[in-house]
Amino acid sequence: MHVKTITTTPFSDQKPGTSGLRKAVSVFQQAHYLENFVLAVFDTLGNVSGKTLVIGGDGRYYNREAIQIIIKMAVAAGFGRLLVGKGGLLSTPAVSCVIRKHRAFGGLVLSASHNPGGPDGDFGIKYNIQNGGPAPEKVTEAIFQRSKALAKYRIAETPDVDLDRLGKSEAGSTAIEIIDPVADYADLMESLFDFAAIRKHIAAGFRVKFDAMHAITGPYAREILVNRLSAPQDCLLNATPLPDFGGGHPDPNLVHAKELVDMMFRADGPDFGAASDGDGDRNMIVGKQMFVTPSDSLAMIAANSTCAPGYSKGIRGIARSMPTSQAADVVAKKLGVPCFETPTGWKFFGNLMDADKVTLCGEESFGTGSDHVREKDGLWAVLFWLNILAVRRQSVADIVRGHWREYGRHYYTRHDYEEVEAEKATALINQLRSSLASLTGRRYGRFRIVLSDDFSYKDSVDGSESHQQGIRVIFEDSSRIVYRLSGTGTKGATLRVYLERFEADNSRHDQPTQAALKELIDIADDIAGIRRHTGRDQPDVIT
Ligand code: VG1
Ligand code: CO
């Protein structure tokens, strides 16, 4: 086998964000762009000779081309074995599962997750380490530094691998295995949840709808919900992965999964609805006429975790990202387990799970997961809810309302201002930062600020520190406003404003969310001058 050496020059913009490197497809299609980043990853890993690498993506436009390039570079780098999902497909949680099960050295995931796809959409790549989780910041930073100093890369001159046929082949000293992308993952799910109980519940007439949003989870949902749990075929919506996700945003929320949400709010709607994102790590849970916020979902899964056989012994702890509501904290307190607060992004949960400090993790951005893998996991959350519902035999709405009665309700919303000019967004954040000191003690109507800071995190396991992870303003009654700029967007800047208010009084648990948070929404603008800086009257997306 011949290996070609190709001269290249560095790109200056290959710094991974919240979750890998994300750029417009056209950026990735530039000569050497993908190759440079892949080489920066391989160089950062050191000696990869004989090691196993998992490769797969969410099926978006450019997935197949990228995988052929990565295979040839991995062969040239001397990897011993490549495990590639059939069709180039593997969901993010499935990559994590396969890395762990097959004791791989790491994996490359081709995805821009919830960002739109197609020739005019986004592409992305991220590296996952040996524990199956996203590379921590010290690794992504090393990759970025390396990307700025590349002069040449090596690529094997081998024919393209047939991605659509299961089986083994060889190139140089590398064994290339095309694997079933679903089997290992589906087996893991079956080992955690009471499939017999869920099957019985569905057979008894419990109606489920799952929207795969034309992204990666279609084949997974078909195997698990239809084949293994005997749900009717028509429980699946948009179940065929398409390179452009059918033109939509594969982001499971009230705005982008509207078709499903509308269905769930009809009087004759199904009992349970769920959706997942581009790469299968996010989940949205909706009951009949009841949307479950992701923050509440984490708390409710925690409170009911012993319903699932894989968690019957209870949980060791919970971790949530800082902007996620404090609903989980209240449950953790009652259970007598610790609750950790980390910066946004799943990479911060890995150490806590490896050190056995937490079992469940969650983010407000429709991400929930546990230590069964080291990624957030969309279908896992769906199955956890189905398991709870099959055991408790109540409606989603009854479980949610019962939870609020017991623990109080954390009203929660996120307002996103998308594609704001970068300078304007930076000016807003800078001004906020400089006003932090003067904010504490200030009163806005019935709300008094008791703490305002720029969130810093020190990892309790390896001592690493992350600064400037979001500006938080905390009020006397534990209400919060958090401001941060997205690290996954590819156009301009996205300002995220997170709002939360706790309501203990059961007679006030049925207000519409935006109305319940109206005062805080106004205060958020007062404090940060959102309209003044961005020129926007209202957010683009409210979740
Ligand atoms: C967003 C979410 C964050 C999530 C990240 C990756 O990041 O807020 O909670 O971990 O996306 O999710 P940001 O920096 O844009 O706010 V995924 O499913 O897009 O990989
Ligand atoms: Co995702």
Short mmCIF file of C-alpha atoms in Angstrom, two decimals, residues 326-500:
data_model
loop_
_atom_site.label_atom_id
_atom_site.label_comp_id
_atom_site.label_asym_id
_atom_site.label_seq_id
_atom_site.Cartn_x
_atom_site.Cartn_y
_atom_site.Cartn_z
CA GLN A 326 -32.29 23.92 39.90
CA ALA A 327 -35.14 21.40 39.80
CA ALA A 328 -32.61 18.55 39.96
CA ASP A 329 -30.90 20.08 42.99
CA VAL A 330 -34.12 19.80 44.99
CA VAL A 331 -34.47 16.11 44.11
CA ALA A 332 -30.81 15.43 44.88
CA LYS A 333 -31.26 17.01 48.28
CA LYS A 334 -34.25 14.84 49.05
CA LEU A 335 -32.41 11.72 47.90
CA GLY A 336 -29.38 12.71 49.95
CA VAL A 337 -27.00 12.63 46.98
CA PRO A 338 -24.68 15.40 45.72
CA CYS A 339 -25.59 17.71 42.85
CA PHE A 340 -22.76 19.22 40.79
CA GLU A 341 -22.95 22.36 38.66
CA THR A 342 -20.70 22.39 35.58
CA PRO A 343 -20.19 24.65 32.56
CA THR A 344 -22.26 24.07 29.43
CA GLY A 345 -21.18 21.07 27.32
CA TRP A 346 -21.14 17.35 28.00
CA LYS A 347 -17.33 17.19 28.21
CA PHE A 348 -17.50 18.52 31.77
CA PHE A 349 -19.50 15.52 33.03
CA GLY A 350 -17.00 12.82 32.01
CA ASN A 351 -14.65 13.10 34.98
CA LEU A 352 -17.52 13.10 37.47
CA MET A 353 -18.93 9.92 35.94
CA ASP A 354 -15.53 8.22 35.67
CA ALA A 355 -14.93 8.99 39.35
CA ASP A 356 -18.34 7.48 40.23
CA LYS A 357 -19.51 10.76 41.70
CA VAL A 358 -22.64 11.03 39.57
CA THR A 359 -25.03 8.69 37.78
CA LEU A 360 -27.32 11.18 35.99
CA CYS A 361 -26.40 14.31 34.05
CA GLY A 362 -28.45 16.88 32.21
CA GLU A 363 -28.56 20.13 30.34
CA GLU A 364 -31.43 22.52 29.71
CA SER A 365 -30.73 22.17 25.98
CA PHE A 366 -32.66 18.88 25.71
CA GLY A 367 -29.73 16.77 26.86
CA THR A 368 -30.04 14.01 29.44
CA GLY A 369 -27.89 10.99 30.09
CA SER A 370 -26.20 8.71 32.58
CA ASP A 371 -23.00 6.84 33.19
CA HIS A 372 -24.11 4.01 30.85
CA VAL A 373 -22.11 5.93 28.20
CA ARG A 374 -20.25 9.24 28.32
CA GLU A 375 -22.52 11.27 26.04
CA LYS A 376 -25.99 12.62 26.43
CA ASP A 377 -28.41 10.15 24.98
CA GLY A 378 -31.74 10.94 23.31
CA LEU A 379 -33.32 7.49 23.05
CA TRP A 380 -32.09 6.57 26.51
CA ALA A 381 -34.15 9.44 27.95
CA VAL A 382 -37.17 8.36 25.89
CA LEU A 383 -36.86 4.80 27.19
CA PHE A 384 -36.38 6.00 30.75
CA TRP A 385 -39.67 7.91 30.53
CA LEU A 386 -41.42 4.95 28.92
CA ASN A 387 -40.13 2.73 31.71
CA ILE A 388 -41.35 5.15 34.39
CA LEU A 389 -44.75 5.44 32.68
CA ALA A 390 -45.07 1.67 32.33
CA VAL A 391 -44.36 1.21 36.03
CA ARG A 392 -46.38 4.11 37.41
CA ARG A 393 -49.25 3.76 34.96
CA GLN A 394 -50.09 7.44 35.14
CA SER A 395 -50.12 10.04 32.40
CA VAL A 396 -47.09 12.25 31.79
CA ALA A 397 -49.14 15.24 32.95
CA ASP A 398 -50.05 13.54 36.23
CA ILE A 399 -46.44 12.64 36.91
CA VAL A 400 -45.30 16.18 36.13
CA ARG A 401 -47.98 17.85 38.25
CA GLY A 402 -47.37 15.41 41.09
CA HIS A 403 -43.67 16.26 40.96
CA TRP A 404 -44.38 19.99 41.16
CA ARG A 405 -46.70 19.41 44.12
CA GLU A 406 -43.98 17.55 45.93
CA TYR A 407 -40.92 19.60 45.01
CA GLY A 408 -42.29 22.93 43.78
CA ARG A 409 -42.12 24.13 40.19
CA HIS A 410 -39.10 25.74 38.53
CA TYR A 411 -40.53 27.88 35.74
CA TYR A 412 -37.87 27.92 33.07
CA THR A 413 -37.28 29.29 29.59
CA ARG A 414 -34.41 30.03 27.22
CA HIS A 415 -34.47 32.92 24.77
CA ASP A 416 -32.08 32.73 21.82
CA TYR A 417 -31.10 35.70 19.70
CA GLU A 418 -29.51 34.17 16.62
CA GLU A 419 -27.08 35.54 14.05
CA VAL A 420 -26.42 38.71 16.00
CA GLU A 421 -23.43 40.64 14.66
CA ALA A 422 -20.43 39.36 16.59
CA GLU A 423 -19.28 42.84 17.70
CA LYS A 424 -22.70 43.71 19.08
CA ALA A 425 -22.93 40.50 21.06
CA THR A 426 -19.42 40.92 22.41
CA ALA A 427 -20.18 44.51 23.40
CA LEU A 428 -23.25 43.35 25.31
CA ILE A 429 -21.30 40.69 27.19
CA ASN A 430 -18.39 43.04 27.91
CA GLN A 431 -20.69 45.68 29.29
CA LEU A 432 -22.42 43.09 31.46
CA ARG A 433 -19.07 41.89 32.76
CA SER A 434 -17.98 45.34 33.71
CA SER A 435 -21.25 46.00 35.53
CA LEU A 436 -21.15 42.80 37.56
CA ALA A 437 -19.70 44.34 40.70
CA SER A 438 -22.33 47.06 40.86
CA LEU A 439 -25.25 44.69 40.33
CA THR A 440 -25.14 42.86 43.63
CA GLY A 441 -27.63 44.30 46.09
CA ARG A 442 -29.61 46.11 43.42
CA ARG A 443 -33.37 45.73 43.45
CA TYR A 444 -35.71 45.30 40.46
CA GLY A 445 -39.31 45.38 41.64
CA ARG A 446 -39.71 42.47 44.05
CA PHE A 447 -36.42 40.89 42.92
CA ARG A 448 -33.16 41.68 44.73
CA ILE A 449 -29.81 40.53 43.33
CA VAL A 450 -27.71 38.59 45.82
CA LEU A 451 -24.96 37.39 43.47
CA SER A 452 -23.74 38.31 40.01
CA ASP A 453 -20.65 36.77 38.50
CA ASP A 454 -19.04 35.19 35.48
CA PHE A 455 -19.25 31.46 36.17
CA SER A 456 -15.96 29.66 36.82
CA TYR A 457 -15.58 25.95 37.31
CA LYS A 458 -12.90 23.88 38.96
CA ASP A 459 -13.09 20.19 38.12
CA SER A 460 -13.10 18.35 41.46
CA VAL A 461 -11.38 15.34 39.90
CA ASP A 462 -8.44 16.73 37.92
CA GLY A 463 -8.37 20.30 39.24
CA SER A 464 -8.64 21.88 35.76
CA GLU A 465 -10.30 25.27 35.64
CA SER A 466 -12.65 26.89 33.11
CA HIS A 467 -13.48 30.57 33.29
CA GLN A 468 -16.02 32.90 31.69
CA GLN A 469 -18.62 30.17 31.33
CA GLY A 470 -21.69 32.41 31.44
CA ILE A 471 -22.82 35.45 33.37
CA ARG A 472 -25.28 34.66 36.09
CA VAL A 473 -27.45 36.97 38.08
CA ILE A 474 -29.00 35.32 41.11
CA PHE A 475 -31.87 36.81 43.10
CA GLU A 476 -32.83 36.52 46.73
CA ASP A 477 -35.67 34.08 46.00
CA SER A 478 -33.26 31.82 44.00
CA SER A 479 -34.56 33.09 40.63
CA ARG A 480 -31.80 33.38 38.05
CA ILE A 481 -30.94 35.03 34.78
CA VAL A 482 -27.98 33.63 32.86
CA TYR A 483 -26.41 35.10 29.73
CA ARG A 484 -23.92 33.35 27.49
CA LEU A 485 -22.84 33.21 23.88
CA SER A 486 -23.27 29.94 22.03
CA GLY A 487 -20.22 27.87 21.18
CA THR A 488 -21.92 25.81 18.47
CA GLY A 489 -23.30 28.41 16.07
CA THR A 490 -21.57 29.08 12.77
CA LYS A 491 -23.06 32.42 11.73
CA GLY A 492 -22.43 35.58 13.74
CA ALA A 493 -23.11 35.16 17.45
CA THR A 494 -26.04 33.56 19.23
CA LEU A 495 -26.96 35.13 22.56
CA ARG A 496 -28.67 32.76 24.95
CA VAL A 497 -30.62 34.15 27.87
CA TYR A 498 -31.78 31.61 30.45
CA LEU A 499 -34.54 32.51 32.91
CA GLU A 500 -35.69 30.62 35.97
#
